[in-house]
Tab-separated table of C-alpha atoms in Angstrom:
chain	number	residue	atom	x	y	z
M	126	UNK	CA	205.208	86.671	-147.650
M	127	UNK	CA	206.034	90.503	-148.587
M	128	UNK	CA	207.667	92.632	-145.820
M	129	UNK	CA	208.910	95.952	-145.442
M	130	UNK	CA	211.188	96.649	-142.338
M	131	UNK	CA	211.753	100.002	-140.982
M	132	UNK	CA	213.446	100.869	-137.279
M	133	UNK	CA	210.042	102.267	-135.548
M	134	UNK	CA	211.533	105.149	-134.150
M	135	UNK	CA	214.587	107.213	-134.332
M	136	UNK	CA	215.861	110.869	-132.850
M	137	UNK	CA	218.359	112.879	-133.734
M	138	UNK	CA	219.154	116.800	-133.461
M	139	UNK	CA	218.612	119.913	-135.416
M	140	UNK	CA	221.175	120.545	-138.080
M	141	UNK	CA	222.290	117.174	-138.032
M	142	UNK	CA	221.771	114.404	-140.600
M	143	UNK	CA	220.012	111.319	-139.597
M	144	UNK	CA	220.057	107.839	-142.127
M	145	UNK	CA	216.605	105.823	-142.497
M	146	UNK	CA	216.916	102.297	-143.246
M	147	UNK	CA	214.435	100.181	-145.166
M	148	UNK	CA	214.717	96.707	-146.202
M	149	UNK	CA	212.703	94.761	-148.204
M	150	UNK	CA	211.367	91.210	-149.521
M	151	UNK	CA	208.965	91.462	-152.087
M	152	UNK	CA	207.369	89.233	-155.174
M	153	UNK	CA	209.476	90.955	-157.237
M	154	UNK	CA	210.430	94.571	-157.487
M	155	UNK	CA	209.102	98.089	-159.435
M	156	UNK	CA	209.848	100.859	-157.679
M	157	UNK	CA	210.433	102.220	-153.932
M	158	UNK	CA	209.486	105.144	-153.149
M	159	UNK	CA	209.277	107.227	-149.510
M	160	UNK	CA	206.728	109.359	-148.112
M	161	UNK	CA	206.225	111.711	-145.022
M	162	UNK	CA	204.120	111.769	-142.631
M	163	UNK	CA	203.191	114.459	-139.910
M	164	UNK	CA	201.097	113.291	-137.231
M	165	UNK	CA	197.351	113.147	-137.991
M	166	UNK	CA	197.652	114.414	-141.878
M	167	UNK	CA	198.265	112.258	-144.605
M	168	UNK	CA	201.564	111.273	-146.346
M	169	UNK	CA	203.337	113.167	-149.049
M	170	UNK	CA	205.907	111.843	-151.948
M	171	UNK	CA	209.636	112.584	-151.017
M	172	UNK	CA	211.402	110.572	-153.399
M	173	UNK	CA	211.567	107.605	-155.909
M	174	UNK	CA	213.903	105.113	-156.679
M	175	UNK	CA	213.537	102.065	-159.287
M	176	UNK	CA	217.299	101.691	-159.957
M	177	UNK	CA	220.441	101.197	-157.844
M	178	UNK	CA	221.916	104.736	-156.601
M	179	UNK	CA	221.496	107.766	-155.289
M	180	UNK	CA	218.912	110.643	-156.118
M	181	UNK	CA	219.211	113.756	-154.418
M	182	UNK	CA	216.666	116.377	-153.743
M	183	UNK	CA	217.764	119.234	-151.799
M	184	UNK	CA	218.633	118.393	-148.064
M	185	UNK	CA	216.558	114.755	-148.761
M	186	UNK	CA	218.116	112.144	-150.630
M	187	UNK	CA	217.623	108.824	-151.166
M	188	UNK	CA	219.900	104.723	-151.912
M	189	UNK	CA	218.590	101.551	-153.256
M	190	UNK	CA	220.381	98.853	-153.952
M	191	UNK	CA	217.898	96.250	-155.325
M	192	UNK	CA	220.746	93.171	-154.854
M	193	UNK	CA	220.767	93.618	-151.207
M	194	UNK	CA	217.009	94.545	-150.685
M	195	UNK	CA	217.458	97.871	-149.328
M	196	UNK	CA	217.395	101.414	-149.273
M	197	UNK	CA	217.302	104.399	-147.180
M	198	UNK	CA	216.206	107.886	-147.049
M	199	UNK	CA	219.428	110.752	-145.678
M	200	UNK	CA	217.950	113.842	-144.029
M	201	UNK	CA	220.664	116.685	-143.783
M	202	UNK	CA	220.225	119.886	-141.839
M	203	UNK	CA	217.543	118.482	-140.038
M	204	UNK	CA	215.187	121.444	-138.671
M	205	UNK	CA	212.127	120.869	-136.341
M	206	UNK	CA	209.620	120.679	-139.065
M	207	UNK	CA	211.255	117.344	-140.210
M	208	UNK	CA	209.930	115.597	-137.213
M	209	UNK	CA	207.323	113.330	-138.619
M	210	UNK	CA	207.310	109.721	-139.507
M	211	UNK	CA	208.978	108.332	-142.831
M	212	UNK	CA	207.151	105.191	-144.579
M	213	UNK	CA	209.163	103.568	-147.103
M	214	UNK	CA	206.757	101.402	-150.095
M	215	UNK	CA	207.465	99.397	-152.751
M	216	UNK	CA	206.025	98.298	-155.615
M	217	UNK	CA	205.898	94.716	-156.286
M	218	UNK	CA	205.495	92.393	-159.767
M	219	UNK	CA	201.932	93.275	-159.665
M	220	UNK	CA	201.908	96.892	-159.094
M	221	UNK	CA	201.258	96.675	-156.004
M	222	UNK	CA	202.509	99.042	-153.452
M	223	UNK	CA	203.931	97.308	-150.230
M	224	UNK	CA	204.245	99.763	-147.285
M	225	UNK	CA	206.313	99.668	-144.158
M	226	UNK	CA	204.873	100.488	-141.106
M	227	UNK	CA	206.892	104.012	-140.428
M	228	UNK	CA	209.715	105.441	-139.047
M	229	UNK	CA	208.948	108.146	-136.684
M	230	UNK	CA	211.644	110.287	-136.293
M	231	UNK	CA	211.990	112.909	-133.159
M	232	UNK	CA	213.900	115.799	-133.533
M	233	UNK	CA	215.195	117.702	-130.562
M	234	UNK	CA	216.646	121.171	-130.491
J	112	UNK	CA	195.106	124.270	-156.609
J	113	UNK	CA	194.447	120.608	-157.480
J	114	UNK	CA	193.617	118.462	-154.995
J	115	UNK	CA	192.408	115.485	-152.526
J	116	UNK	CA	189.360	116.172	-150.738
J	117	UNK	CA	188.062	114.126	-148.060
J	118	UNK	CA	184.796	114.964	-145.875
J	119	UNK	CA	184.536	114.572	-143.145
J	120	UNK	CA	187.753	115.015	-141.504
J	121	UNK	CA	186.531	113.549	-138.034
J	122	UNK	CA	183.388	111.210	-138.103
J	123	UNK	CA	182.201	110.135	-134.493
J	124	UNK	CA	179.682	107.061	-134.859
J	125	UNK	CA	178.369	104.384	-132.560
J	126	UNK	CA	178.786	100.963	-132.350
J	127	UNK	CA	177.070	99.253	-135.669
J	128	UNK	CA	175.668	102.804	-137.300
J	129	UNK	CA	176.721	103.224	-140.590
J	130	UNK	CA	178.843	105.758	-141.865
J	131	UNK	CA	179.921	107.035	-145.069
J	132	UNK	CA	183.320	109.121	-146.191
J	133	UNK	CA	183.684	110.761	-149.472
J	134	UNK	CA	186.752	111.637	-151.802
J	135	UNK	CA	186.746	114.055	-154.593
J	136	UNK	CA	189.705	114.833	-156.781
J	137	UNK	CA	190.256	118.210	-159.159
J	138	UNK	CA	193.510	115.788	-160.883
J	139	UNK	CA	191.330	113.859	-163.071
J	140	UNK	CA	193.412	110.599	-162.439
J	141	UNK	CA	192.013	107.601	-163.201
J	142	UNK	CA	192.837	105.404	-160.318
J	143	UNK	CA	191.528	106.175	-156.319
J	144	UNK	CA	192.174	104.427	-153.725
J	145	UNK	CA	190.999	103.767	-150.318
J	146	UNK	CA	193.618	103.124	-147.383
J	147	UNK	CA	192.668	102.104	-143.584
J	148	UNK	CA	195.812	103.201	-141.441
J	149	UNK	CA	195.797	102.359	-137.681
J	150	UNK	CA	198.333	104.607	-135.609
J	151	UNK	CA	202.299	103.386	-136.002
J	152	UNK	CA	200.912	100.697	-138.571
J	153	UNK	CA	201.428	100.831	-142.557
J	154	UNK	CA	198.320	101.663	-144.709
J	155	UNK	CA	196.080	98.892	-145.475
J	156	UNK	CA	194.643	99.007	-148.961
J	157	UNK	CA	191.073	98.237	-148.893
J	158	UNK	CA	190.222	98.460	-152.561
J	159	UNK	CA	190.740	100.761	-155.873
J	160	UNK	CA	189.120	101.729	-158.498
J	161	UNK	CA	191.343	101.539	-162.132
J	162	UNK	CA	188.308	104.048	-163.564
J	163	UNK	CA	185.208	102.258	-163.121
J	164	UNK	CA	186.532	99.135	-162.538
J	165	UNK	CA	186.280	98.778	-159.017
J	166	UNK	CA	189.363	96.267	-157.188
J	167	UNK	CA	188.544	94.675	-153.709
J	168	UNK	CA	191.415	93.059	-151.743
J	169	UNK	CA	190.887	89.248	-150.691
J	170	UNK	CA	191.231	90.524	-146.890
J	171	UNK	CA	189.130	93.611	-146.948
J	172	UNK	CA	185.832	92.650	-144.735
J	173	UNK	CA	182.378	93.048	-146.483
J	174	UNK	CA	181.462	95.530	-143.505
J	175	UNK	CA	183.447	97.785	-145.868
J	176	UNK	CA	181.620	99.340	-149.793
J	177	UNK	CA	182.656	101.655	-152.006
J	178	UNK	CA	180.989	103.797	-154.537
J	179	UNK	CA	182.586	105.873	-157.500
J	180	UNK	CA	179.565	107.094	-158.995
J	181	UNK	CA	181.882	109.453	-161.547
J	182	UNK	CA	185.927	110.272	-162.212
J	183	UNK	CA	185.665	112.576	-159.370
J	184	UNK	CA	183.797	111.262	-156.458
J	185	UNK	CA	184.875	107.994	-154.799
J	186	UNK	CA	182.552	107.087	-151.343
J	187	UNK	CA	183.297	104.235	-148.555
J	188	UNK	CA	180.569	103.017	-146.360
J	189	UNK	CA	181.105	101.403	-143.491
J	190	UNK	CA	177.796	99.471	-143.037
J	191	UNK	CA	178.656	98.062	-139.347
J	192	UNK	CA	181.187	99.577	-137.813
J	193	UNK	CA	182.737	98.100	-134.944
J	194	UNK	CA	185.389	98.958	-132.336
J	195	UNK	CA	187.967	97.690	-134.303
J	196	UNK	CA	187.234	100.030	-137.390
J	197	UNK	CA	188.407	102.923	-135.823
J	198	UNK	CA	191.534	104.257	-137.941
J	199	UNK	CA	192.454	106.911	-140.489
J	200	UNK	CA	190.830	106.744	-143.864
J	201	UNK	CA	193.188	107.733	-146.168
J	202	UNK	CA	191.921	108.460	-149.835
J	203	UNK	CA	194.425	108.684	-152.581
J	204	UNK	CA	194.743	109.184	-156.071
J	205	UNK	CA	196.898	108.241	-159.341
J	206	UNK	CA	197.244	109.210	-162.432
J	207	UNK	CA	197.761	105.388	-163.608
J	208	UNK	CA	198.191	101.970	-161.955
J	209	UNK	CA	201.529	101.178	-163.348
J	210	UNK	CA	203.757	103.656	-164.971
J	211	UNK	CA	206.649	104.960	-163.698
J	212	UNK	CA	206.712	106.874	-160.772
J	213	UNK	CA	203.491	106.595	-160.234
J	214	UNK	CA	203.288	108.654	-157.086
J	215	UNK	CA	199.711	108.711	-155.099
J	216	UNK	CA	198.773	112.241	-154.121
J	217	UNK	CA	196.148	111.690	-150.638
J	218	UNK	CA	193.704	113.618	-149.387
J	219	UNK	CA	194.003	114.873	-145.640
J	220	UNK	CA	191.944	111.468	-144.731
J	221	UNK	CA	189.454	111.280	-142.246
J	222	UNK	CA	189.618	110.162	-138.876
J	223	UNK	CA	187.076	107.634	-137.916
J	224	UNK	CA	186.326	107.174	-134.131
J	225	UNK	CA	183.553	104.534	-133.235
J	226	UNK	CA	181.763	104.613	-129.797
């Protein structure tokens, strides 16, 4: 079967930099891409990755390495507003988007 | 601005009384979807719709219909609902199925709660 495996919660503390891991098994393999999401709202597009690096976008940034099955998403000068939970998905041979079940991450002052 | 709208945001029903949630998009993308997401669980997709043609997942239960009477309206009805149906009802949209990053914009979703 497909899974997505994400730690289900992590903390860390303002203005520090926290690392979310994602691995992955999947029929195959089109894209991975993370979203956020704040408690009761739906999730928004952070980033996408469909080859092996890094992409950076401001104090977000996120690795895949497509050999190893994994990727994760670096959060740098974390502020308050950050604290939500972080799904990672990918997109399989068939287009279809595999999700994770969330990484809620609790940030404390 | 162009946007995801889902109404209601909070639906209250009883046990079996059917209930109906509505998506409309200003992004003129061709592909909605429908998600059920239960609380520190991934999305679930129910079904899409790649323009008209409408996509059902093997699992989704028959309890569960959509509509998309036009490009901007998409409707799920919930015929019976039962305890177990309670979730978030995420709708999203995308501009295609396949290409690139295709990200999915969602609507705020609505919040189903069955008595």
């Amino acid at each position: 079967g497909q899974n997505i495996d994400q730690p289900t919660e992590m903390t860390a503390t303002e203005g520090a930099i926290v690392q979310i891991n994602c691995t992955y098994q999947t029929s195959g393999f089109n894209g991975l891409f993370w979203y956020q999401q704040h408690a009761g709202e739906a999730p928004t597009f952070l980033s996408y990755n469909v080859l092996d690096g890094l992409e950076e976008k401001g104090r977000f940034s996120s690795f895949l390495s497509r050999s190893k099955g994994y990727s994760y998403l670096l959060l740098k000068e974390l502020q308050m507003k950050d604290s939500a939970s972080y799904l990672c998905a990918v997109r399989d041979s068939n287009y279809q988007l595999i999700w994770g079940a969330g990484t809620k991450l609790i940030i404390k002052p | 601005d162009a946007m995801v709208i889902q109404n209601p945001r909070y639906q209250v029903t009883q046990f079996g009384k059917p209930v109906t949630l509505s998506c409309s998009q200003t992004l003129n993308h061709n592909v909605m979807y429908w998600y059920q997401q239960k609380s520190s669980q991934a999305p679930k997709l129910l079904f899409h719709y790649y323009d008209k043609d409408f996509n059902n997942e093997a699992d989704t239960p028959d309890n569960f219909q959509s509509r998309r009477p036009n490009t901007s309206f998409c409707f799920l009805d919930i015929r019976s609902p039962g305890l177990g149906d309670a979730a978030m009802y995420l709708c999203a949209t995308s501009g295609d199925r396949v290409t690139g990053a295709n990200v999915l914009t969602f609507g705020a979703g609505s919040r189903l709660t069955v008595l």
